[in-house]
mmCIF file of C-alpha atoms in Angstrom:
data_model
loop_
_atom_site.group_PDB
_atom_site.id
_atom_site.type_symbol
_atom_site.label_atom_id
_atom_site.label_comp_id
_atom_site.label_asym_id
_atom_site.label_seq_id
_atom_site.Cartn_x
_atom_site.Cartn_y
_atom_site.Cartn_z
ATOM 1 C CA MET A 29 11.136 48.202 -9.284
ATOM 2 C CA SER A 30 10.849 45.886 -6.269
ATOM 3 C CA THR A 31 9.337 43.078 -8.400
ATOM 4 C CA SER A 32 12.438 42.856 -10.467
ATOM 5 C CA ALA A 33 14.569 42.369 -7.423
ATOM 6 C CA GLU A 34 12.337 39.643 -5.963
ATOM 7 C CA THR A 35 11.796 37.780 -9.185
ATOM 8 C CA PRO A 36 14.946 35.850 -9.331
ATOM 9 C CA ASP A 37 14.459 34.152 -5.876
ATOM 10 C CA ALA A 38 11.109 32.506 -6.955
ATOM 11 C CA PRO A 39 12.609 30.363 -9.724
ATOM 12 C CA LEU A 40 15.467 29.463 -7.309
ATOM 13 C CA ALA A 41 13.094 28.410 -4.659
ATOM 14 C CA SER A 42 10.972 26.587 -7.139
ATOM 15 C CA SER A 43 14.014 24.669 -8.413
ATOM 16 C CA ARG A 44 15.157 23.613 -4.893
ATOM 17 C CA ALA A 45 11.541 22.187 -4.356
ATOM 18 C CA GLU A 46 11.531 20.478 -7.727
ATOM 19 C CA ARG A 47 14.936 18.938 -6.910
ATOM 20 C CA ARG A 48 13.816 17.699 -3.581
ATOM 21 C CA GLU A 49 10.840 16.287 -5.083
ATOM 22 C CA ARG A 50 12.718 14.466 -7.844
ATOM 23 C CA GLY A 51 15.179 13.160 -5.173
ATOM 24 C CA GLU A 52 12.496 11.971 -2.852
ATOM 25 C CA GLN A 53 10.750 10.099 -5.674
ATOM 26 C CA ALA A 54 14.035 8.652 -6.730
ATOM 27 C CA VAL A 55 14.708 7.436 -2.972
ATOM 28 C CA LEU A 56 11.098 5.985 -2.809
ATOM 29 C CA SER A 57 11.622 3.997 -6.208
ATOM 30 C CA ALA A 58 14.799 2.760 -5.081
ATOM 31 C CA ALA A 59 13.551 1.775 -1.740
ATOM 32 C CA ARG A 60 10.641 -0.260 -3.120
ATOM 33 C CA GLU A 61 13.073 -2.011 -5.481
ATOM 34 C CA LEU A 62 15.505 -3.094 -2.761
ATOM 35 C CA PHE A 63 12.786 -3.797 -0.156
ATOM 36 C CA ARG A 64 11.211 -6.173 -2.692
ATOM 37 C CA ARG A 65 14.469 -7.623 -3.802
ATOM 38 C CA ASP A 66 16.444 -8.064 -0.512
ATOM 39 C CA GLY A 67 13.884 -7.695 2.186
ATOM 40 C CA TYR A 68 13.337 -5.241 4.985
ATOM 41 C CA ASP A 69 16.213 -6.257 7.251
ATOM 42 C CA ALA A 70 18.978 -6.570 4.625
ATOM 43 C CA THR A 71 18.122 -3.162 3.012
ATOM 44 C CA THR A 72 20.091 -0.288 4.476
ATOM 45 C CA VAL A 73 19.393 3.467 4.203
ATOM 46 C CA ARG A 74 22.982 3.762 2.594
ATOM 47 C CA ALA A 75 22.162 1.063 -0.059
ATOM 48 C CA ILE A 76 18.790 2.917 -0.827
ATOM 49 C CA ALA A 77 20.796 6.223 -1.026
ATOM 50 C CA THR A 78 23.305 4.718 -3.433
ATOM 51 C CA ARG A 79 20.717 3.237 -5.551
ATOM 52 C CA ALA A 80 18.860 6.547 -5.882
ATOM 53 C CA GLY A 81 22.079 8.479 -6.387
ATOM 54 C CA VAL A 82 21.881 10.855 -3.415
ATOM 55 C CA ASP A 83 23.595 11.175 -0.202
ATOM 56 C CA ALA A 84 22.554 9.200 2.760
ATOM 57 C CA SER A 85 22.226 12.164 4.985
ATOM 58 C CA LEU A 86 19.520 13.578 2.609
ATOM 59 C CA VAL A 87 17.662 10.430 2.824
ATOM 60 C CA MET A 88 17.642 10.783 6.740
ATOM 61 C CA ARG A 89 16.732 14.473 6.406
ATOM 62 C CA TRP A 90 13.797 13.804 4.061
ATOM 63 C CA PHE A 91 12.411 10.544 5.700
ATOM 64 C CA THR A 92 13.942 10.640 9.305
ATOM 65 C CA SER A 93 14.149 6.805 9.471
ATOM 66 C CA LYS A 94 13.988 3.600 7.496
ATOM 67 C CA GLU A 95 10.613 2.676 9.136
ATOM 68 C CA SER A 96 9.150 6.046 7.979
ATOM 69 C CA LEU A 97 10.679 5.634 4.625
ATOM 70 C CA PHE A 98 9.308 2.066 4.266
ATOM 71 C CA THR A 99 5.834 3.096 5.324
ATOM 72 C CA ARG A 100 5.679 6.070 2.941
ATOM 73 C CA ALA A 101 6.752 3.842 0.091
ATOM 74 C CA VAL A 102 3.804 1.611 0.806
ATOM 75 C CA ILE A 103 1.451 4.403 1.354
ATOM 76 C CA GLU A 104 2.153 6.092 -1.963
ATOM 77 C CA GLN A 105 1.863 2.645 -3.655
ATOM 78 C CA PHE A 106 -1.464 2.224 -2.169
ATOM 79 C CA GLN A 107 -2.548 5.878 -2.938
ATOM 80 C CA LEU A 108 -1.547 5.441 -6.594
ATOM 81 C CA ARG A 109 -4.034 2.590 -6.742
ATOM 82 C CA GLY A 110 -6.506 4.792 -5.005
ATOM 83 C CA ALA A 111 -6.413 7.374 -7.809
ATOM 84 C CA GLN A 112 -8.049 4.716 -10.105
ATOM 85 C CA TRP A 113 -11.092 4.523 -7.823
ATOM 86 C CA GLN A 114 -12.085 8.029 -8.619
ATOM 87 C CA ASP A 115 -11.424 7.407 -12.404
ATOM 88 C CA GLU A 116 -13.452 4.216 -12.592
ATOM 89 C CA GLY A 117 -16.128 5.012 -10.107
ATOM 90 C CA GLY A 118 -16.524 1.448 -8.777
ATOM 91 C CA THR A 119 -17.710 -1.464 -10.653
ATOM 92 C CA GLY A 120 -21.167 -0.942 -9.204
ATOM 93 C CA GLY A 121 -21.470 2.747 -10.020
ATOM 94 C CA ASP A 122 -23.218 4.660 -7.276
ATOM 95 C CA THR A 123 -24.272 1.380 -5.495
ATOM 96 C CA GLY A 124 -20.843 0.735 -4.208
ATOM 97 C CA GLU A 125 -20.955 -2.935 -5.302
ATOM 98 C CA GLY A 126 -17.392 -4.278 -5.830
ATOM 99 C CA LEU A 127 -15.669 -1.138 -4.654
ATOM 100 C CA GLY A 128 -14.901 -2.350 -1.113
ATOM 101 C CA GLU A 129 -13.779 -5.699 -2.354
ATOM 102 C CA ARG A 130 -11.289 -3.732 -4.843
ATOM 103 C CA MET A 131 -10.207 -1.490 -2.096
ATOM 104 C CA LEU A 132 -9.235 -4.213 0.175
ATOM 105 C CA LEU A 133 -7.591 -6.207 -2.481
ATOM 106 C CA ASP A 134 -5.520 -3.120 -3.452
ATOM 107 C CA PHE A 135 -4.492 -2.802 0.053
ATOM 108 C CA LEU A 136 -3.525 -6.354 0.535
ATOM 109 C CA HIS A 137 -1.607 -6.287 -2.748
ATOM 110 C CA ALA A 138 0.194 -3.184 -1.619
ATOM 111 C CA LEU A 139 1.596 -5.128 1.316
ATOM 112 C CA GLU A 140 2.235 -8.175 -0.619
ATOM 113 C CA ASP A 141 4.052 -6.143 -3.373
ATOM 114 C CA THR A 142 6.738 -5.314 -0.772
ATOM 115 C CA GLY A 143 8.295 -8.585 -1.430
ATOM 116 C CA GLY A 144 7.618 -10.511 1.822
ATOM 117 C CA SER A 145 8.325 -7.344 4.116
ATOM 118 C CA ALA A 146 4.567 -6.825 4.754
ATOM 119 C CA LEU A 147 5.196 -7.865 8.319
ATOM 120 C CA HIS A 148 7.585 -5.108 8.762
ATOM 121 C CA VAL A 149 5.315 -2.363 7.430
ATOM 122 C CA VAL A 150 2.466 -3.599 9.763
ATOM 123 C CA ARG A 151 4.831 -3.584 12.674
ATOM 124 C CA ALA A 152 6.062 -0.230 11.794
ATOM 125 C CA MET A 153 2.590 1.145 11.693
ATOM 126 C CA LEU A 154 1.867 -0.152 15.188
ATOM 127 C CA SER A 155 5.235 0.157 17.033
ATOM 128 C CA HIS A 156 7.190 3.061 15.551
ATOM 129 C CA GLU A 157 5.679 6.688 16.221
ATOM 130 C CA GLN A 158 7.306 8.068 13.297
ATOM 131 C CA ALA A 159 5.812 5.529 11.067
ATOM 132 C CA TRP A 160 2.339 5.566 12.199
ATOM 133 C CA SER A 161 2.491 9.410 12.377
ATOM 134 C CA THR A 162 3.363 9.272 8.721
ATOM 135 C CA LEU A 163 0.570 6.775 7.972
ATOM 136 C CA ARG A 164 -1.980 8.964 9.917
ATOM 137 C CA ALA A 165 -0.816 12.306 8.253
ATOM 138 C CA ALA A 166 -1.060 10.700 4.854
ATOM 139 C CA PHE A 167 -4.775 9.554 5.087
ATOM 140 C CA LEU A 168 -5.936 12.634 7.312
ATOM 141 C CA ALA A 169 -4.156 15.434 5.711
ATOM 142 C CA ASP A 170 -7.225 16.298 3.480
ATOM 143 C CA PRO A 171 -9.992 13.708 4.229
ATOM 144 C CA ASP A 172 -12.571 15.225 1.785
ATOM 145 C CA ARG A 173 -9.855 14.599 -0.973
ATOM 146 C CA ASP A 174 -8.782 11.157 0.078
ATOM 147 C CA PRO A 175 -9.255 8.792 -2.845
ATOM 148 C CA MET A 176 -11.069 6.309 -0.638
ATOM 149 C CA VAL A 177 -13.364 8.929 0.685
ATOM 150 C CA VAL A 178 -14.064 10.447 -2.758
ATOM 151 C CA ALA A 179 -14.865 7.061 -4.391
ATOM 152 C CA ILE A 180 -17.422 5.880 -1.611
ATOM 153 C CA PRO A 181 -20.859 6.690 -2.570
ATOM 154 C CA GLY A 182 -23.545 8.129 -0.309
ATOM 155 C CA GLU A 183 -23.287 9.754 3.124
ATOM 156 C CA GLU A 184 -20.780 9.286 5.919
ATOM 157 C CA ALA A 185 -18.104 8.471 3.447
ATOM 158 C CA GLN A 186 -15.328 9.405 5.783
ATOM 159 C CA LEU A 187 -16.552 7.018 8.639
ATOM 160 C CA LYS A 188 -17.102 4.347 6.072
ATOM 161 C CA ALA A 189 -13.485 4.829 4.737
ATOM 162 C CA ALA A 190 -12.041 4.593 8.333
ATOM 163 C CA LEU A 191 -14.096 1.377 8.968
ATOM 164 C CA LEU A 192 -12.776 -0.078 5.776
ATOM 165 C CA GLY A 193 -9.224 0.961 6.473
ATOM 166 C CA SER A 194 -9.632 -0.549 9.952
ATOM 167 C CA ILE A 195 -10.971 -3.834 8.461
ATOM 168 C CA ALA A 196 -8.005 -3.869 6.061
ATOM 169 C CA LEU A 197 -5.393 -3.261 8.824
ATOM 170 C CA GLY A 198 -6.858 -5.764 11.034
ATOM 171 C CA ILE A 199 -6.545 -8.364 8.220
ATOM 172 C CA GLY A 200 -3.000 -7.217 7.752
ATOM 173 C CA ILE A 201 -2.334 -7.847 11.281
ATOM 174 C CA GLY A 202 -4.088 -11.237 11.290
ATOM 175 C CA ARG A 203 -2.248 -12.376 8.247
ATOM 176 C CA HIS A 204 1.264 -10.982 8.747
ATOM 177 C CA VAL A 205 1.738 -10.551 12.589
ATOM 178 C CA LEU A 206 -0.614 -12.904 14.295
ATOM 179 C CA ARG A 207 -0.260 -15.340 11.443
ATOM 180 C CA PHE A 208 -3.704 -16.990 11.644
ATOM 181 C CA PRO A 209 -3.213 -20.059 9.449
ATOM 182 C CA PRO A 210 -6.462 -19.490 7.437
ATOM 183 C CA LEU A 211 -5.652 -15.904 6.689
ATOM 184 C CA GLU A 212 -1.984 -16.730 6.140
ATOM 185 C CA GLU A 213 -2.729 -19.470 3.658
ATOM 186 C CA ALA A 214 -5.355 -17.768 1.640
ATOM 187 C CA SER A 215 -4.678 -15.635 -1.181
ATOM 188 C CA PRO A 216 -5.459 -12.017 -1.279
ATOM 189 C CA GLU A 217 -8.300 -12.609 -3.917
ATOM 190 C CA HIS A 218 -9.815 -15.292 -1.907
ATOM 191 C CA ILE A 219 -9.967 -13.165 1.284
ATOM 192 C CA ALA A 220 -11.435 -10.232 -0.567
ATOM 193 C CA ALA A 221 -14.121 -12.490 -2.106
ATOM 194 C CA VAL A 222 -15.215 -14.037 1.147
ATOM 195 C CA ILE A 223 -15.637 -10.529 2.887
ATOM 196 C CA ALA A 224 -16.988 -8.935 -0.180
ATOM 197 C CA PRO A 225 -20.634 -9.119 0.802
ATOM 198 C CA ALA A 226 -20.001 -7.518 4.145
ATOM 199 C CA LEU A 227 -18.025 -4.781 2.326
ATOM 200 C CA HIS A 228 -20.825 -4.106 0.056
ATOM 201 C CA GLU A 229 -23.279 -3.612 2.884
ATOM 202 C CA LEU A 230 -20.917 -1.446 4.539
ATOM 203 C CA LEU A 231 -20.256 0.870 1.491
ATOM 204 C CA ALA A 232 -23.747 0.884 -0.184
ATOM 205 C CA PRO A 233 -25.662 4.153 0.183
ATOM 206 C CA GLN A 234 -28.010 3.863 3.270
ATOM 207 C CA ARG A 235 -31.698 3.958 2.309
ATOM 208 C CA ARG A 236 -33.783 5.707 5.179
ATOM 209 C CA PRO A 237 -36.809 3.934 6.323
ATOM 210 C CA GLU A 238 -40.151 5.290 5.064
ATOM 211 C CA GLY A 239 -41.422 8.000 7.327
ATOM 212 C CA ASP A 240 -37.931 8.728 8.679
ATOM 213 C CA THR A 241 -37.697 12.570 8.440
ATOM 214 C CA GLN A 242 -34.295 13.054 10.236
ATOM 215 C CA GLY A 243 -31.934 15.026 8.240
#
């Protein structure tokens, strides 16, 4: 039977995919550790590969560049936090209260947790095509399932998520690239608390004026 001849290939393909997935996760884990410990400039692809127990050529094949690897490491760190938004549903339930502040704080901490290398990931997002393509693909691959979109209540969740992401990136640029003193000196918690009322207005479900019948 043809099925018996085809059957052995499926486990092999699955095994290769699983090995690659394990390898990529080992590389990402090693990258986060070394970027945090040694900083972006001092961390090499070869050092990351050695730490992860894989060949450096595989790291380049999987991630194409150090900038892309760094960006993906930060993105996944942020997305892991994002999964909690769906589980918790926001502190304000279906009103969105507290949700924007928590999302912004998670983003800022994702940058801070890179051990002083936030400047590099923000610059990579802006100046390296592979890095910002990776960032864009990560958030736009399936917008309806994006954790930020899913967690935001009410209508126009995708637009609101894009606006919140733009606000967060702008704060990251002001804090780590332009280095505005008030942003650079304030803690992520203080920044999030100050802008929280505006974020609540952005994410709160819109109530239509009485008599508005437009759908």
